[in-house]
């Protein structure tokens, strides 16, 4: 039993495309019937920056000697939730089509988890391993600063994190006490910058306008100040719509 061949209005069978393979079925052009649905969400970035601030305060106080060495386990337990919160922020940022913010938050989340686990377990040579890990984060951060400049808030948090990763890494590798103290002080600086950024973004989101300076420029500025046409520009080429990543 064979399927009936389609016919035209004149009763003739349509001519297949010249390059059509035998038996291949061609679908009609579906572009005019395609709809792309976007779902607005609340910005997760204030949560991400507040999490960075709180975790940086706890680790910085430990490095400065404000807590005894016996408090390492307690500090690790307070830092561990930062991994979950920033991972959540990263997932939401990917859904909001912001690959820079999502990648940055995911890496920050990944930095809190090994720190907490090493401190909790007291793994042998854990500080040296964390030192090398922080130096690897330093390389990542240096690359990220090249693409985050239009997002000045993210860039600033990342810029003040670079010297802290360097000091923490070198302290873990060399065991120098003064580098540990320096890293702790830089951690408090990171916390202040992240706290300001989180508060500024939250005010902006609540009032629908910039209240405290954030310093967006270029595409980041257009994304906030531009109309709907700017938000939908090149949408058909974005991940989740195009066929491949």
Coordinates of C-alpha atoms in Angstrom, one line a residue:
X1 CA 0.0 0.0 0.0
X2 CA 1.4 3.4 -1.0
X3 CA 0.6 6.9 0.1
X4 CA -1.3 9.1 -2.3
X5 CA 0.8 11.8 -4.0
X6 CA -0.1 15.4 -3.4
X7 CA -1.5 17.3 -6.4
X8 CA -1.8 20.9 -7.4
X9 CA -4.9 22.9 -8.2
X10 CA -4.5 21.9 -11.9
X11 CA -4.4 18.2 -11.1
X12 CA -0.7 17.8 -11.7
X13 CA 1.8 16.5 -9.2
X14 CA 4.1 19.2 -7.8
X15 CA 7.7 19.2 -9.0
X16 CA 10.1 18.3 -6.2
X17 CA 13.2 20.4 -5.6
X18 CA 16.0 19.4 -8.0
X19 CA 18.2 18.3 -5.1
X20 CA 15.5 16.4 -3.3
X21 CA 16.5 12.8 -2.4
X22 CA 14.1 10.1 -3.3
X23 CA 11.4 9.6 -0.7
X24 CA 12.5 12.7 1.3
X25 CA 9.7 14.8 2.8
X26 CA 10.0 18.6 2.7
X27 CA 8.2 20.6 5.4
X28 CA 6.7 24.0 4.7
X29 CA 8.5 27.1 5.9
X30 CA 7.4 27.5 9.5
X31 CA 9.1 30.8 10.3
X32 CA 5.8 32.7 9.9
X33 CA 4.2 30.4 12.5
X34 CA 7.0 30.4 15.0
X35 CA 6.6 32.1 18.3
X36 CA 9.4 32.7 20.9
X37 CA 8.1 33.2 24.4
X38 CA 10.2 35.2 26.9
X39 CA 9.5 35.0 30.7
X40 CA 10.4 38.0 32.8
X41 CA 12.1 37.2 36.1
X42 CA 13.3 39.2 39.1
X43 CA 17.0 39.9 38.9
X44 CA 19.0 37.4 40.9
X45 CA 22.1 39.5 41.0
X46 CA 21.5 41.3 44.4
X47 CA 21.3 37.9 46.0
X48 CA 24.5 36.8 44.3
X49 CA 26.4 39.9 45.4
X50 CA 25.1 39.8 49.0
X51 CA 26.2 36.2 49.2
X52 CA 29.7 37.1 48.1
X53 CA 29.8 39.9 50.7
X54 CA 28.7 37.7 53.6
X55 CA 31.0 34.7 52.7
X56 CA 33.9 37.1 52.2
X57 CA 33.4 38.6 55.6
X58 CA 33.5 35.2 57.3
X59 CA 36.6 34.0 55.5
X60 CA 38.3 37.3 55.8
X61 CA 37.8 37.4 59.6
X62 CA 39.2 33.9 59.9
X63 CA 42.3 34.9 57.9
X64 CA 42.8 38.0 59.9
X65 CA 42.9 36.0 63.1
X66 CA 39.6 37.4 64.5
X67 CA 38.5 33.8 65.0
X68 CA 40.5 31.0 66.6
X69 CA 41.8 28.1 64.5
X70 CA 39.2 25.9 66.2
X71 CA 36.5 28.0 64.4
X72 CA 37.5 26.7 61.0
X73 CA 34.7 24.2 61.0
X74 CA 32.1 26.8 62.0
X75 CA 33.3 29.2 59.3
X76 CA 33.1 26.4 56.7
X77 CA 29.5 25.6 57.7
X78 CA 28.5 29.3 57.3
X79 CA 30.2 29.5 53.9
X80 CA 28.8 26.3 52.6
X81 CA 25.3 27.8 51.8
X82 CA 27.0 30.3 49.6
X83 CA 27.6 27.5 47.1
X84 CA 23.9 26.7 46.9
X85 CA 22.8 30.4 46.7
X86 CA 25.2 31.4 44.0
X87 CA 24.5 28.3 42.0
X88 CA 20.8 29.3 42.1
X89 CA 21.8 32.8 40.9
X90 CA 23.8 31.3 38.1
X91 CA 20.9 29.1 36.9
X92 CA 18.5 32.1 36.9
X93 CA 21.1 34.3 35.1
X94 CA 21.4 31.7 32.3
X95 CA 17.6 31.8 32.0
X96 CA 17.8 35.5 31.8
X97 CA 20.2 35.2 28.8
X98 CA 23.1 36.8 30.7
X99 CA 26.0 34.5 30.1
X100 CA 28.6 36.7 31.7
X101 CA 26.8 37.1 35.0
X102 CA 25.8 33.4 35.0
X103 CA 29.4 32.2 34.4
X104 CA 30.8 34.6 37.0
X105 CA 28.3 33.5 39.7
X106 CA 28.8 29.8 38.8
X107 CA 32.6 30.1 39.3
X108 CA 32.1 32.0 42.6
X109 CA 29.8 29.2 43.7
X110 CA 32.4 26.6 42.7
X111 CA 35.0 28.4 44.8
X112 CA 33.0 28.3 48.0
X113 CA 32.3 24.5 47.9
X114 CA 35.9 23.2 47.9
X115 CA 36.9 25.8 50.5
X116 CA 34.1 24.6 52.8
X117 CA 34.8 20.9 52.2
X118 CA 38.6 21.3 52.8
X119 CA 38.0 23.2 56.0
X120 CA 35.4 20.8 57.2
X121 CA 37.4 17.6 56.6
X122 CA 40.8 19.0 57.5
X123 CA 42.3 17.3 54.4
X124 CA 46.1 16.9 54.4
X125 CA 47.8 19.7 52.5
X126 CA 44.4 21.3 52.1
X127 CA 45.7 24.8 52.3
X128 CA 48.3 24.2 49.6
X129 CA 45.7 22.7 47.3
X130 CA 43.4 25.7 48.0
X131 CA 46.3 28.0 47.2
X132 CA 46.8 26.5 43.7
X133 CA 43.0 26.5 43.3
X134 CA 42.9 30.3 44.0
X135 CA 45.8 30.9 41.6
X136 CA 43.7 29.1 38.9
X137 CA 40.8 31.4 39.9
X138 CA 43.1 34.3 39.4
X139 CA 43.7 33.3 35.8
X140 CA 40.0 32.9 35.2
X141 CA 39.3 36.3 36.7
X142 CA 41.9 38.0 34.6
X143 CA 40.2 36.7 31.5
X144 CA 36.8 37.7 32.7
X145 CA 37.8 41.3 33.3
X146 CA 38.3 41.6 29.6
X147 CA 34.7 41.0 28.8
X148 CA 32.9 42.4 31.9
X149 CA 33.9 46.1 31.5
X150 CA 30.5 47.2 30.1
X151 CA 29.0 45.7 33.2
X152 CA 30.9 47.9 35.6
X153 CA 29.4 46.5 38.7
X154 CA 30.5 43.0 37.9
X155 CA 33.8 44.2 36.7
X156 CA 34.5 46.1 40.0
X157 CA 33.7 43.1 42.2
X158 CA 35.9 41.0 39.9
X159 CA 38.7 43.5 39.9
X160 CA 38.9 43.6 43.7
X161 CA 38.6 39.8 43.9
X162 CA 41.8 39.4 41.7
X163 CA 44.3 40.6 44.3
X164 CA 42.6 38.6 47.0
X165 CA 42.8 35.4 44.9
X166 CA 46.5 36.2 44.3
X167 CA 47.2 36.7 48.0
X168 CA 45.2 33.6 49.1
X169 CA 46.9 31.5 46.5
X170 CA 50.4 32.6 47.4
X171 CA 49.6 32.3 51.1
X172 CA 48.5 28.7 50.6
X173 CA 51.5 27.7 48.5
X174 CA 54.2 29.5 50.6
X175 CA 52.6 29.5 54.0
X176 CA 53.5 33.2 54.6
X177 CA 51.4 34.6 57.4
X178 CA 51.5 38.1 56.2
X179 CA 49.9 37.0 52.9
X180 CA 47.1 35.3 54.8
X181 CA 46.5 38.6 56.7
X182 CA 46.6 40.5 53.5
X183 CA 44.1 38.2 51.9
X184 CA 41.8 38.6 54.9
X185 CA 41.9 42.4 54.6
X186 CA 41.2 42.2 50.9
X187 CA 38.3 39.9 51.6
X188 CA 36.7 42.7 53.6
X189 CA 37.2 45.1 50.7
X190 CA 35.5 42.6 48.4
X191 CA 32.6 42.4 50.9
X192 CA 32.2 46.2 50.9
X193 CA 32.2 46.5 47.1
X194 CA 29.8 43.5 46.7
X195 CA 27.5 44.9 49.4
X196 CA 27.3 48.3 47.6
X197 CA 26.7 46.6 44.2
X198 CA 23.9 44.4 45.6
X199 CA 22.2 47.4 47.3
X200 CA 22.5 49.6 44.2
X201 CA 21.0 46.9 42.0
X202 CA 18.2 46.2 44.4
X203 CA 17.3 49.9 44.6
X204 CA 17.4 50.1 40.8
X205 CA 15.1 47.1 40.4
X206 CA 12.6 48.4 43.0
X207 CA 12.3 52.0 41.7
X208 CA 12.7 51.2 38.0
X209 CA 15.6 53.7 37.6
X210 CA 19.2 54.0 38.6
X211 CA 19.5 55.5 42.1
X212 CA 23.2 54.8 43.0
X213 CA 25.8 54.9 40.2
X214 CA 26.6 51.5 38.8
X215 CA 28.5 52.5 35.7
X216 CA 26.9 50.5 32.9
X217 CA 28.1 51.3 29.4
X218 CA 27.8 50.0 25.8
X219 CA 25.5 47.0 25.4
X220 CA 24.9 46.8 29.1
X221 CA 23.6 50.4 29.1
X222 CA 21.4 49.8 26.1
X223 CA 19.9 46.6 27.6
X224 CA 18.6 48.6 30.5
X225 CA 17.7 51.9 28.8
X226 CA 16.8 50.6 25.4
X227 CA 13.3 49.8 24.2
X228 CA 11.8 46.3 23.5
X229 CA 13.3 46.2 20.0
X230 CA 16.8 46.4 21.6
X231 CA 16.0 43.5 23.9
X232 CA 14.9 41.3 21.1
X233 CA 17.7 42.1 18.7
X234 CA 19.3 39.0 17.1
X235 CA 17.0 36.8 19.3
X236 CA 16.9 34.1 16.6
X237 CA 20.7 33.6 17.0
X238 CA 20.7 33.2 20.8
X239 CA 21.3 30.0 22.6
X240 CA 18.1 28.1 23.2
X241 CA 16.7 29.3 19.8
X242 CA 19.5 28.4 17.5
X243 CA 20.1 24.7 16.9
X244 CA 23.6 24.4 18.4
X245 CA 25.5 26.1 21.2

